[in-house]
Amino acid sequence: MATNESISIFSSPSLAVEYVDSLLPENPLQEPFKNAWNYMLNNYTKFQIATWGSLIVHEVLYFLFCLPGFLFQFIPYMKKYKIQKDKPETWENQWKCFKVLLFNHFCIQLPLICGTYYFTEYFNIPYDWETMPRWYMLLARCFGCAVIEDTWHYFLHRLLHHKRIYKHIHKIHHEFQAPFGMEAEYAHPLETLILGTGFFIGIMLLCDHVILLWAWVTIRLIETIDVHSGYDIPLNPLNLIPFYAGSRHHDFHHMNFIGNYASTFTWWDRLFGTDSQFTAYIEKMKKVEKKTE
């Protein structure tokens, strides 16, 4: 009987995850989060939540996730983890980046965010607590969004490096040869629209609750700020994700202006051979490290 129950439980991945979830202790943050969510629903309109709520989530998380990398430049111990040690951050570059970010966030991204409410209304996307998906379904959909965005980003990013297009649009993002976290969304307005489209495709296909918008924003910001951080930190939990590109992968792209076009995963670059120079570079660095040991 017990054997039959085990087979039944693990007959599908969804049931297996549900079974594991039932064994986990109750999340102590769930009740406070539920109360906060319901308070938001009771005191703000859907338009305010979808528009101003989304803007606040993006702005707060963006600069919060940028903060560690910003502080690293003042900590001598962290310098050994900086990938391009000969190109330190400067106040001039960071201030220039910050000003462009404010323009992009409020003049380009905010109008797009304003459409979020109409999107949720047109497709009847729920806001209520009762229909909020479980954490594992949310993670699965965010992973789906990441795969879709990464695919879009690879091909469109590679197109933006075409010699007839590069100097008109994508060159702005490459002003800083040694990237830093805040530079993740430093780009030409057209690039913000072109590459940003990949972010919304997954939402349009997979969104079943407004919480997915904010969960996907959170994950995408963590990823893009990490790969632009300029630091290769040991024990970075993101590196545990299979095929995750990471900061060294994208830093090479900024250093050499070629190859490593994907945003999150490495499979497209491997499939099309656009990581060959990066692979050779890594092998060379390993040989140098062995000689210095």
Coordinates of C-alpha atoms in Angstrom, one line a residue, residues 117-293:
Y117 CA -2.6 47.7 -15.4
Y118 CA -4.3 47.5 -18.8
F119 CA -2.4 44.2 -19.5
T120 CA -3.7 42.7 -16.2
E121 CA -7.2 43.9 -17.0
Y122 CA -7.3 42.7 -20.6
F123 CA -6.1 39.2 -19.7
N124 CA -8.0 39.1 -16.4
I125 CA -4.8 38.6 -14.3
P126 CA -5.8 38.2 -10.6
Y127 CA -4.4 40.2 -7.7
D128 CA -6.0 38.4 -4.8
W129 CA -4.2 36.4 -2.2
E130 CA -6.4 33.3 -2.6
T131 CA -5.3 32.7 -6.2
M132 CA -1.6 33.5 -5.7
P133 CA 0.5 30.6 -7.0
R134 CA 2.6 28.5 -4.6
W135 CA 6.4 29.3 -4.4
Y136 CA 7.4 26.3 -6.6
M137 CA 5.0 27.3 -9.4
L138 CA 6.2 30.9 -9.2
L139 CA 9.8 29.7 -9.5
A140 CA 8.9 27.5 -12.4
R141 CA 7.2 30.3 -14.3
C142 CA 10.1 32.7 -13.5
F143 CA 12.5 30.1 -14.9
G144 CA 10.3 29.9 -18.1
C145 CA 10.5 33.7 -18.3
A146 CA 14.3 33.6 -17.9
V147 CA 14.7 31.0 -20.7
I148 CA 12.5 33.1 -23.0
E149 CA 14.3 36.4 -22.2
D150 CA 17.7 34.8 -22.6
T151 CA 16.8 33.5 -26.0
W152 CA 15.5 36.9 -27.1
H153 CA 18.5 38.6 -25.6
Y154 CA 21.0 36.4 -27.3
F155 CA 19.8 36.9 -30.9
L156 CA 18.8 40.6 -30.5
H157 CA 22.0 41.5 -28.6
R158 CA 24.1 39.7 -31.2
L159 CA 22.2 41.7 -33.9
L160 CA 23.0 45.0 -32.0
H161 CA 26.7 44.1 -32.4
H162 CA 26.4 44.2 -36.2
K163 CA 28.9 46.7 -37.6
R164 CA 26.1 48.8 -39.3
I165 CA 24.0 49.0 -36.1
Y166 CA 26.5 48.9 -33.2
K167 CA 27.7 52.5 -33.2
H168 CA 24.2 53.9 -33.3
I169 CA 22.7 52.0 -30.4
H170 CA 24.6 49.4 -28.4
K171 CA 27.9 51.3 -28.2
I172 CA 26.5 53.4 -25.3
H173 CA 26.2 50.3 -23.1
H174 CA 29.8 49.5 -23.9
E175 CA 31.1 53.0 -22.8
F176 CA 32.4 51.3 -19.6
Q177 CA 34.8 48.5 -20.6
A178 CA 34.9 47.3 -17.0
P179 CA 31.2 47.0 -16.0
F180 CA 29.8 47.7 -12.5
G181 CA 26.4 46.7 -11.1
M182 CA 24.6 50.1 -11.6
E183 CA 25.6 50.0 -15.3
A184 CA 23.2 47.0 -15.9
E185 CA 20.5 49.2 -17.4
Y186 CA 22.8 51.9 -18.8
A187 CA 21.8 51.9 -22.4
H188 CA 20.4 53.8 -25.4
P189 CA 16.6 54.3 -25.1
L190 CA 16.1 52.1 -28.3
E191 CA 18.2 49.3 -26.7
T192 CA 16.1 49.5 -23.6
L193 CA 13.0 48.9 -25.7
I194 CA 14.6 46.3 -28.0
L195 CA 16.2 44.1 -25.4
G196 CA 13.5 44.9 -22.8
T197 CA 10.9 43.3 -25.0
G198 CA 12.3 39.9 -24.0
F199 CA 11.4 40.6 -20.4
F200 CA 7.7 41.1 -21.3
I201 CA 7.3 38.1 -23.7
G202 CA 7.5 35.7 -20.8
I203 CA 5.0 37.7 -18.8
M204 CA 2.6 37.7 -21.7
L205 CA 2.8 34.0 -22.1
L206 CA 3.1 32.8 -18.5
C207 CA 1.6 35.3 -16.2
D208 CA -1.3 33.9 -14.1
H209 CA -1.1 36.4 -11.1
V210 CA 0.3 39.9 -10.7
I211 CA 2.8 38.6 -8.2
L212 CA 4.7 37.0 -11.1
L213 CA 5.4 40.4 -12.5
W214 CA 7.3 41.4 -9.3
A215 CA 8.9 38.0 -8.8
W216 CA 10.3 38.0 -12.3
V217 CA 11.4 41.6 -12.0
T218 CA 13.3 40.6 -8.8
I219 CA 15.0 37.6 -10.3
R220 CA 15.9 39.5 -13.5
L221 CA 17.4 42.4 -11.6
I222 CA 19.5 40.0 -9.4
E223 CA 20.8 38.3 -12.5
T224 CA 21.6 41.3 -14.6
I225 CA 23.3 43.3 -11.8
D226 CA 25.3 40.2 -10.8
V227 CA 26.7 39.7 -14.3
H228 CA 27.5 43.4 -14.6
S229 CA 29.0 43.6 -11.1
G230 CA 32.6 43.3 -12.2
Y231 CA 33.4 41.0 -9.3
D232 CA 33.7 37.2 -9.3
I233 CA 32.7 36.4 -5.8
P234 CA 33.4 32.9 -4.4
L235 CA 30.4 30.9 -3.2
N236 CA 28.0 33.0 -5.2
P237 CA 24.8 31.0 -4.9
L238 CA 23.8 32.0 -8.5
N239 CA 26.7 29.9 -9.8
L240 CA 25.0 26.8 -8.5
I241 CA 22.3 27.3 -11.3
P242 CA 23.1 24.9 -14.2
F243 CA 24.4 26.8 -17.3
Y244 CA 24.4 30.1 -15.4
A245 CA 26.7 32.6 -17.3
G246 CA 27.9 34.7 -14.3
S247 CA 30.0 37.8 -14.0
R248 CA 33.2 36.5 -15.6
H249 CA 31.3 35.4 -18.7
H250 CA 29.7 38.8 -19.3
D251 CA 32.7 40.8 -18.1
F252 CA 34.7 39.2 -21.0
H253 CA 32.0 40.5 -23.4
H254 CA 32.5 44.1 -22.1
M255 CA 36.3 43.7 -22.1
N256 CA 36.5 42.5 -25.7
F257 CA 33.2 43.7 -27.3
I258 CA 32.6 40.3 -28.9
G259 CA 31.1 36.9 -28.0
N260 CA 29.1 35.9 -24.9
Y261 CA 25.9 37.5 -26.1
A262 CA 23.4 35.7 -23.8
S263 CA 22.1 37.4 -20.7
T264 CA 21.6 34.5 -18.3
F265 CA 22.6 31.1 -19.6
T266 CA 25.5 29.8 -21.6
W267 CA 23.8 27.3 -24.0
W268 CA 23.2 29.6 -26.9
D269 CA 26.8 30.9 -26.9
R270 CA 28.0 27.3 -26.8
L271 CA 25.6 26.1 -29.5
F272 CA 26.7 28.9 -31.9
G273 CA 30.4 29.0 -30.9
T274 CA 30.2 32.6 -29.8
D275 CA 32.0 31.7 -26.5
S276 CA 35.1 30.2 -28.2
Q277 CA 37.3 33.2 -27.4
F278 CA 36.1 33.3 -23.8
T279 CA 36.8 29.5 -23.4
A280 CA 40.4 30.1 -24.8
Y281 CA 40.8 33.0 -22.4
I282 CA 39.7 30.9 -19.4
E283 CA 42.1 28.1 -20.3
K284 CA 44.9 30.6 -20.6
M285 CA 44.1 32.1 -17.2
K286 CA 44.1 28.7 -15.6
K287 CA 47.6 28.0 -17.1
V288 CA 48.9 31.3 -15.7
E289 CA 47.5 30.5 -12.3
K290 CA 49.2 27.1 -12.2
K291 CA 52.5 28.7 -13.1
T292 CA 52.2 31.3 -10.3
E293 CA 51.3 28.6 -7.7

